[in-house]
Short mmCIF file of C-alpha atoms and ligand atoms in Angstrom, two decimals:
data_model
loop_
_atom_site.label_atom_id
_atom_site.label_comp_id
_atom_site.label_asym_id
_atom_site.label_seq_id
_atom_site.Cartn_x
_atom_site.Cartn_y
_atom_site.Cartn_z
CA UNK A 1 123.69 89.37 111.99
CA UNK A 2 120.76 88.29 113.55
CA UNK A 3 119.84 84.29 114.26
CA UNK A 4 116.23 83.67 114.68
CA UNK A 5 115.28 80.41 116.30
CA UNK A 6 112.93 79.29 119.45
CA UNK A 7 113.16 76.21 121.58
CA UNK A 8 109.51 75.42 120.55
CA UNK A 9 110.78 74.71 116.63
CA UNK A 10 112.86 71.68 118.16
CA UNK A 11 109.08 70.33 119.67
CA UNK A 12 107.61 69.67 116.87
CA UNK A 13 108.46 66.11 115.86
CA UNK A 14 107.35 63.86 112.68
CA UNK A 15 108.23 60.16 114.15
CA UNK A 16 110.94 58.11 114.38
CA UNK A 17 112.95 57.69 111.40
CA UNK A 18 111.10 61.04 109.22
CA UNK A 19 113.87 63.35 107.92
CA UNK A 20 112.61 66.44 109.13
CA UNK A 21 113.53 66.46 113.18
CA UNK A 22 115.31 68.31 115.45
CA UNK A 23 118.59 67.64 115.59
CA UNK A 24 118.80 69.43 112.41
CA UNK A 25 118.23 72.69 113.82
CA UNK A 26 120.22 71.06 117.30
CA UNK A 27 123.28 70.93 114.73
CA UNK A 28 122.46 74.11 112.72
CA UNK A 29 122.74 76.16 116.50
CA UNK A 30 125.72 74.14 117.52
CA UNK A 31 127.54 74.82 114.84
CA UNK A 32 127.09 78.74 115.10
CA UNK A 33 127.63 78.91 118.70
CA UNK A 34 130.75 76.72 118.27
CA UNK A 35 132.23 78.93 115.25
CA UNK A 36 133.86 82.62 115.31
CA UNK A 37 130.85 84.14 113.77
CA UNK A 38 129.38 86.97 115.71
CA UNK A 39 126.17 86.62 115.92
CA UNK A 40 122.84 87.88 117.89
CA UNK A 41 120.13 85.16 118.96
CA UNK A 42 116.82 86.53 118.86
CA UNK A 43 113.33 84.41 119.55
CA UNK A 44 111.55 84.23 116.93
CA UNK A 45 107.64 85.39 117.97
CA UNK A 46 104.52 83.91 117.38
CA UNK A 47 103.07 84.77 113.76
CA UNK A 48 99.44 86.76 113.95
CA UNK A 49 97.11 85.33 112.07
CA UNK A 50 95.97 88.71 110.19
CA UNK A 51 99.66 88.71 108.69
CA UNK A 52 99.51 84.61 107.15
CA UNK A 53 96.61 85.48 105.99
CA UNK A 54 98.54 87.96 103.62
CA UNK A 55 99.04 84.56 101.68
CA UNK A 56 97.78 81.79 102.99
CA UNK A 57 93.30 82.06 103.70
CA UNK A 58 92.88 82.33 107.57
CA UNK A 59 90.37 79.32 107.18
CA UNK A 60 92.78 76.91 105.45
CA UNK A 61 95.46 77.94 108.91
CA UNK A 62 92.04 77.15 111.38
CA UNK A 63 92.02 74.06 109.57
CA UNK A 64 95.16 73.54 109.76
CA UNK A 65 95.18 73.73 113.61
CA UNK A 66 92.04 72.47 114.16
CA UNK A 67 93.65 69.07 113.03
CA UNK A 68 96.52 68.88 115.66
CA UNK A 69 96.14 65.60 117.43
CA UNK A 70 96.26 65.58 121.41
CA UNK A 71 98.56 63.27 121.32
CA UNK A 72 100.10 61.16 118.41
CA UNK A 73 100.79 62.29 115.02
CA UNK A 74 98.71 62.95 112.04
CA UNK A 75 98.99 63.05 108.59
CA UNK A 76 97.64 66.00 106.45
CA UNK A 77 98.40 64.69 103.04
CA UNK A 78 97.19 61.72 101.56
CA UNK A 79 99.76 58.10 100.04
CA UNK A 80 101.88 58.84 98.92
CA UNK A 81 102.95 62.05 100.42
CA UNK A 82 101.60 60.80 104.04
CA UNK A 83 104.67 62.70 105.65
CA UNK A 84 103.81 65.76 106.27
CA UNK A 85 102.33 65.59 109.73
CA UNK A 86 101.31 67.21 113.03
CA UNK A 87 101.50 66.29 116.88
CA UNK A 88 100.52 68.05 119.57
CA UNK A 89 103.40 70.40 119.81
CA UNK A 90 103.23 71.77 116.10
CA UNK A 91 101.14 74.63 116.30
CA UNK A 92 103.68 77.57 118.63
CA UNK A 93 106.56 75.39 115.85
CA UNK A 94 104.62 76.54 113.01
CA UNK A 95 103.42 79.79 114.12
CA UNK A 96 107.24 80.75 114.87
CA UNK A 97 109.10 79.97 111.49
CA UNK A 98 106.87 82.10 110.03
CA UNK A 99 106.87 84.99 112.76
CA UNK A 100 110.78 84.86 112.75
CA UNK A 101 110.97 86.07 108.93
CA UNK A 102 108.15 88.70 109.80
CA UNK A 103 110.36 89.82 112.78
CA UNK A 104 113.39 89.33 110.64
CA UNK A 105 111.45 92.09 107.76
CA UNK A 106 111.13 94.50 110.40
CA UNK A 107 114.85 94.48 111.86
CA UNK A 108 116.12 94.78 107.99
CA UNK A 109 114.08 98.01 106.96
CA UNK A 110 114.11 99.59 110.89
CA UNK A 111 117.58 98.83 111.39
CA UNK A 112 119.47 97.50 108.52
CA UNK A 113 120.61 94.27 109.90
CA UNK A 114 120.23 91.00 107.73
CA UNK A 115 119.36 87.45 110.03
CA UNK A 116 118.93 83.91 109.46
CA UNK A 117 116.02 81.99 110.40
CA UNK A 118 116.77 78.90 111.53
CA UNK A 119 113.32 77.48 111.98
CA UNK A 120 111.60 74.37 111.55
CA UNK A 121 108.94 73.22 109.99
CA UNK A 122 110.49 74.78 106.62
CA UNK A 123 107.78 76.46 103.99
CA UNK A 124 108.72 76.86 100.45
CA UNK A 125 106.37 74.00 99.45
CA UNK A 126 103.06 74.91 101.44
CA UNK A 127 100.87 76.52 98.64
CA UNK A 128 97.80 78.98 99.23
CA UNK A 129 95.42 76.20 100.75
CA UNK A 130 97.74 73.47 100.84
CA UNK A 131 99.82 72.24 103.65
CA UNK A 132 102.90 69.35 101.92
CA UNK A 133 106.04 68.69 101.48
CA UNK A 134 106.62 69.34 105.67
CA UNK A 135 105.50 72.64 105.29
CA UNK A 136 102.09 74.50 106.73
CA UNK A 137 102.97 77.87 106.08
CA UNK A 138 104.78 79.32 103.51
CA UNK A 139 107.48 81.60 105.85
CA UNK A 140 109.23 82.87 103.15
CA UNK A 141 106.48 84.40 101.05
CA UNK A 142 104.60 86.17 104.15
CA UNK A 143 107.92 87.71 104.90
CA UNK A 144 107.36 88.91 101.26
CA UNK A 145 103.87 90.10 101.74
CA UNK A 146 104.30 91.62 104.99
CA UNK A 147 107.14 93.56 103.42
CA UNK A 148 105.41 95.08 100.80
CA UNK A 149 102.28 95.52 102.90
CA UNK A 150 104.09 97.28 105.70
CA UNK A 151 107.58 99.20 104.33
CA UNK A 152 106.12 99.45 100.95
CA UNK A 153 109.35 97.72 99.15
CA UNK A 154 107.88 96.92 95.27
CA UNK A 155 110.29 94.47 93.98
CA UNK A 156 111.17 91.53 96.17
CA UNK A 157 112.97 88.31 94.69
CA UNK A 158 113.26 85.04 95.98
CA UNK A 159 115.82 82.82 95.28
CA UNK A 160 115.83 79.19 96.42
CA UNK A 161 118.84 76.67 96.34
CA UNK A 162 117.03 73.85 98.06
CA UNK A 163 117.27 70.64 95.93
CA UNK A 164 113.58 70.58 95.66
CA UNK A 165 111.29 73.04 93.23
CA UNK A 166 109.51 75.56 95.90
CA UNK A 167 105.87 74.91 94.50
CA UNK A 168 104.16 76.64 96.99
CA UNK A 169 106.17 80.13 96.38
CA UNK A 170 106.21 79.73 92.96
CA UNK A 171 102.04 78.71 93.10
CA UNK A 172 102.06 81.87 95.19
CA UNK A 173 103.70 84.18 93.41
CA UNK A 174 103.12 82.60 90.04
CA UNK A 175 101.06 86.18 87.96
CA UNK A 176 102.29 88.40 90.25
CA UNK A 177 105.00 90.51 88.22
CA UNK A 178 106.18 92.58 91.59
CA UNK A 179 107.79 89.04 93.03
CA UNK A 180 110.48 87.15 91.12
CA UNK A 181 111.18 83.25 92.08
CA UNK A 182 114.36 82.08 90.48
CA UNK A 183 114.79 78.39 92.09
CA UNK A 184 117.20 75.53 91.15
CA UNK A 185 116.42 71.93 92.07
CA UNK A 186 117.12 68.45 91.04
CA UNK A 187 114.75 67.53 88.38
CA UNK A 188 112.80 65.39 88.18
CA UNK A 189 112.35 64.92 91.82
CA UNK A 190 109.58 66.06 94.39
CA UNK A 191 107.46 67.77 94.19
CA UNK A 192 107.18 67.51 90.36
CA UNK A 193 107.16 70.85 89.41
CA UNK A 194 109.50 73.73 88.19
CA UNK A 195 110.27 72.72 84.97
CA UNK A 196 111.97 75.83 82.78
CA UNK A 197 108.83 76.07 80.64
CA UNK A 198 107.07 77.17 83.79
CA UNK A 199 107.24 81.27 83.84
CA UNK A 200 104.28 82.65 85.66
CA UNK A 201 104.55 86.21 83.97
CA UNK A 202 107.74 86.50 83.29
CA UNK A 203 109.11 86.68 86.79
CA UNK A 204 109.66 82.64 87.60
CA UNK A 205 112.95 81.58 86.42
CA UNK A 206 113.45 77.36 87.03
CA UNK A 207 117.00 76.03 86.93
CA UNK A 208 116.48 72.05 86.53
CA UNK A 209 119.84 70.30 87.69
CA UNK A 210 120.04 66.69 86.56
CA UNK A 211 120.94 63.66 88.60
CA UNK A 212 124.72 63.43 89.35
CA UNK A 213 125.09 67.29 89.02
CA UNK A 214 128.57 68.34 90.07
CA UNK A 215 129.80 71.80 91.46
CA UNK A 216 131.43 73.32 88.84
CA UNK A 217 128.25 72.68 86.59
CA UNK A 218 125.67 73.76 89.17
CA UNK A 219 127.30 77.09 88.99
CA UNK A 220 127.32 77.33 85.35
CA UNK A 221 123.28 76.69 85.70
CA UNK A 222 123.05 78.67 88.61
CA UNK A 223 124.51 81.85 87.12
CA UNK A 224 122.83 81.89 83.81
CA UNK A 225 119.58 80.68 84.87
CA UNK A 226 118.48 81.94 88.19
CA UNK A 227 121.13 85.01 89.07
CA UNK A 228 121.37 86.78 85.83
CA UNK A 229 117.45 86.81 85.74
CA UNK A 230 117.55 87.91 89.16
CA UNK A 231 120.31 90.54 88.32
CA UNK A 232 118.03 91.96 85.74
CA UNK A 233 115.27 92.23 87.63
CA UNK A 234 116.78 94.69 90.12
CA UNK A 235 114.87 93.53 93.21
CA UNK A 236 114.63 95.84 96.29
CA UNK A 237 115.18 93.07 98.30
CA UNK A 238 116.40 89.41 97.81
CA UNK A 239 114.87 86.37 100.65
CA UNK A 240 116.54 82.74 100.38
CA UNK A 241 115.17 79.85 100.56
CA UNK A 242 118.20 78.19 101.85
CA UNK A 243 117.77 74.31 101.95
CA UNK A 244 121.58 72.24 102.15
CA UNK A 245 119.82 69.16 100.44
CA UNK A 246 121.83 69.67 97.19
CA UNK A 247 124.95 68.72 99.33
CA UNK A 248 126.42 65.42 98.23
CA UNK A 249 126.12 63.48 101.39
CA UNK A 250 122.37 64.05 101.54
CA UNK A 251 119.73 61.52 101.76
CA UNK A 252 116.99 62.86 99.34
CA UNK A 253 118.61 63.71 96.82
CA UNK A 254 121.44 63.22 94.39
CA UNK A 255 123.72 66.50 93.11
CA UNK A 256 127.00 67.00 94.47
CA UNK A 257 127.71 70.12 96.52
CA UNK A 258 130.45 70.82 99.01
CA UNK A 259 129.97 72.08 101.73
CA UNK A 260 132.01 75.36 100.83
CA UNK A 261 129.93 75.63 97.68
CA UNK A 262 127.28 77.18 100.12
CA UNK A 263 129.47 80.25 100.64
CA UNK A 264 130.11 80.67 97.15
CA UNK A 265 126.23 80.50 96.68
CA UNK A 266 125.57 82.99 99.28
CA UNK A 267 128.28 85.11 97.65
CA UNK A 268 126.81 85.37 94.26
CA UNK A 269 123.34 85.95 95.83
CA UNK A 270 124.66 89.01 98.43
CA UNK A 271 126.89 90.68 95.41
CA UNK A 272 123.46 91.17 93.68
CA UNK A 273 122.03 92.32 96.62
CA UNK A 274 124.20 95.32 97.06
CA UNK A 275 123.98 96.17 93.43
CA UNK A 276 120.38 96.43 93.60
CA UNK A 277 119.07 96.05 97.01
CA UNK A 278 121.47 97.75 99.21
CA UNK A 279 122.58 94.62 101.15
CA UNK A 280 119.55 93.35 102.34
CA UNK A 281 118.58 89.53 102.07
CA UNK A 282 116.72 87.45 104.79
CA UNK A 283 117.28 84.26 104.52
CA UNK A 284 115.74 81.01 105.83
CA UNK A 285 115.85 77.72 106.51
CA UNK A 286 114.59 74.91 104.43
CA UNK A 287 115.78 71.87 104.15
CA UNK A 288 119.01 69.69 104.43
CA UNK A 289 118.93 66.48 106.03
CA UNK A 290 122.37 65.16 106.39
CA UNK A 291 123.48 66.28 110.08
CA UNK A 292 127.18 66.62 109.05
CA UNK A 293 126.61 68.29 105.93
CA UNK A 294 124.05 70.96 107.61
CA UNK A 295 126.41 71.84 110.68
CA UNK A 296 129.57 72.41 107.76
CA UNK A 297 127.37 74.08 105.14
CA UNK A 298 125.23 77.04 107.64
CA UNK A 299 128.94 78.03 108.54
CA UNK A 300 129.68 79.01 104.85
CA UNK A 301 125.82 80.11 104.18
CA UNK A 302 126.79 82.63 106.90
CA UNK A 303 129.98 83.41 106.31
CA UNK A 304 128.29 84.28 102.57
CA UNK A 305 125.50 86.45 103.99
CA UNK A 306 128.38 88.31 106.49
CA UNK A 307 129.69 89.48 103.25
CA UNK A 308 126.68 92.19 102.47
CA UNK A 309 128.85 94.52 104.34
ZN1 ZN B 1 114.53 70.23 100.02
#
């Protein structure tokens, strides 16, 4: 398994105090390198500009970038959602989540090994031409695009256990019947959307956890309303949107995961993947904000993913 990360993803930084920062990924890496797991470390490279734009308008990136301050942060989003920002260090940050899962696409068609991008600034809620919710670019869904663009895979689903609704892959993906999004997230919560009534064409499944949620019924919800969708779908290959944020000791939000609950997760997710889709998942890093909870919960998330063999 392959373990994409660069040191400039740990220089991008959101001020004191903001949620999104470093040490997450510094605890994320420790962890690994600490554990048994054998794993490869790979840089992530530089996205190209001609491959965002598979999703995301090359004017809305320029714009983007054109905003980085010289020094000092800046918002991109207006109150109340005033924290997605930049500083002067964000662009090579941004440009590499997103060109790990593109490097990540190639290694799992070329030479059939899975990875884990652990990257930062995360992307499941950055829409077409709208940076928010800490994300700019939406890694995930160019990984997508760039695999059915290059290797020609049809079906590709998407399934994303962060606490919070992915609006920006479901916005992107939302009539397009060759991409399935099967999310579960607290609800309601930010960013608002992904209630169940929300079904693009047929191929968005929402899982709305309430409040309080506890294991045992997150999988009940989990199962019947995001993998058995998924399951029927038969995708070629599955990408995660891993966030940890639905862990109990986290910050933002409020259902109760352990952290071994990430394995089982990852488990469920992998056994469809070598029904349909011969093993292969990417997955990728979104968000999780409890240090503790993060360094306990990747363990199991790869430990899960180890199991596609
Ligand atoms: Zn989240």
């Amino acid at each position: 398994m392959i373990i994409y990360t660069h040191n400039d993803c740990f220089k991008k930084f959101n001020g004191q105090g903001h949620p999104e920062r470093k040490e997450r990924l510094e605890s994320i890496i420790s962890s690994i390198k600490s554990s048994n797991l054998k794993v490869d470390f790979k840089d992530a490279p530089l996205a190209d500009l001609e491959t965002i734009s598979l999703v995301h308008p090359k004017e809305h990136i320029e714009q983007i970038f054109s905003n980085i301050p010289k020094e000092g942060i800046i918002g991109v989003e207006k109150e109340p959602y005033a924290d997605t920002l930049l500083c002067s260090n964000s662009k090579n940050a941004i440009l590499r989540s997103c060109g790990a899962g593109i490097s990540a696409a190639n290694d799992l068609i070329n030479k059939n090994e899975i990875a884990f991008c652990a990257v930062r600034p995360p992307g499941h809620h950055a829409e077409t031409v709208r940076a928010n919710g800490f994300c700019f670019i939406n890694n995930i869904a160019v990984s997508a695009r760039y695999l059915q663009k290059q290797f020609e895979v049809n079906k590709i689903a998407i399934i994303d256990f962060d606490v919070h609704h992915g609006n920006g892959t479901q916005e992107i993906f939302y009539k397009d019947q060759s991409v399935a999004y099967g999310s579960s997230h607290e609800f309601p919560l930010f960013p608002g959307t992904g209630a169940e009534n929300e079904t693009g064409v047929g191929n968005i499944f929402n899982a709305t956890l309430k409040a309080g949620l506890t294991s045992k019924d997150f999988f009940k919800i989990f199962d019947q309303k995001v993998l058995r969708p998924i399951d029927k779908f038969k995708p070629e290959v599955i990408l995660i949107s891993a966030g940890f944020d639905a862990h109990k000791k986290d910050p933002l939000a409020n259902i109760n995961l352990e952290s071994k609950d990430f394995f089982k997760i990852t488990k469920n997710i992998v056994d469809i993947a070598k029904i349909h889709s011969k093993g292969r998942v990417i997955s990728f890093l979104e968000g999780g904000y409890d240090l503790q909870a993060l360094s306990e919960s990747i363990i199991e998330h790869l430990n899960g993913l180890k199991s596609h063999i």
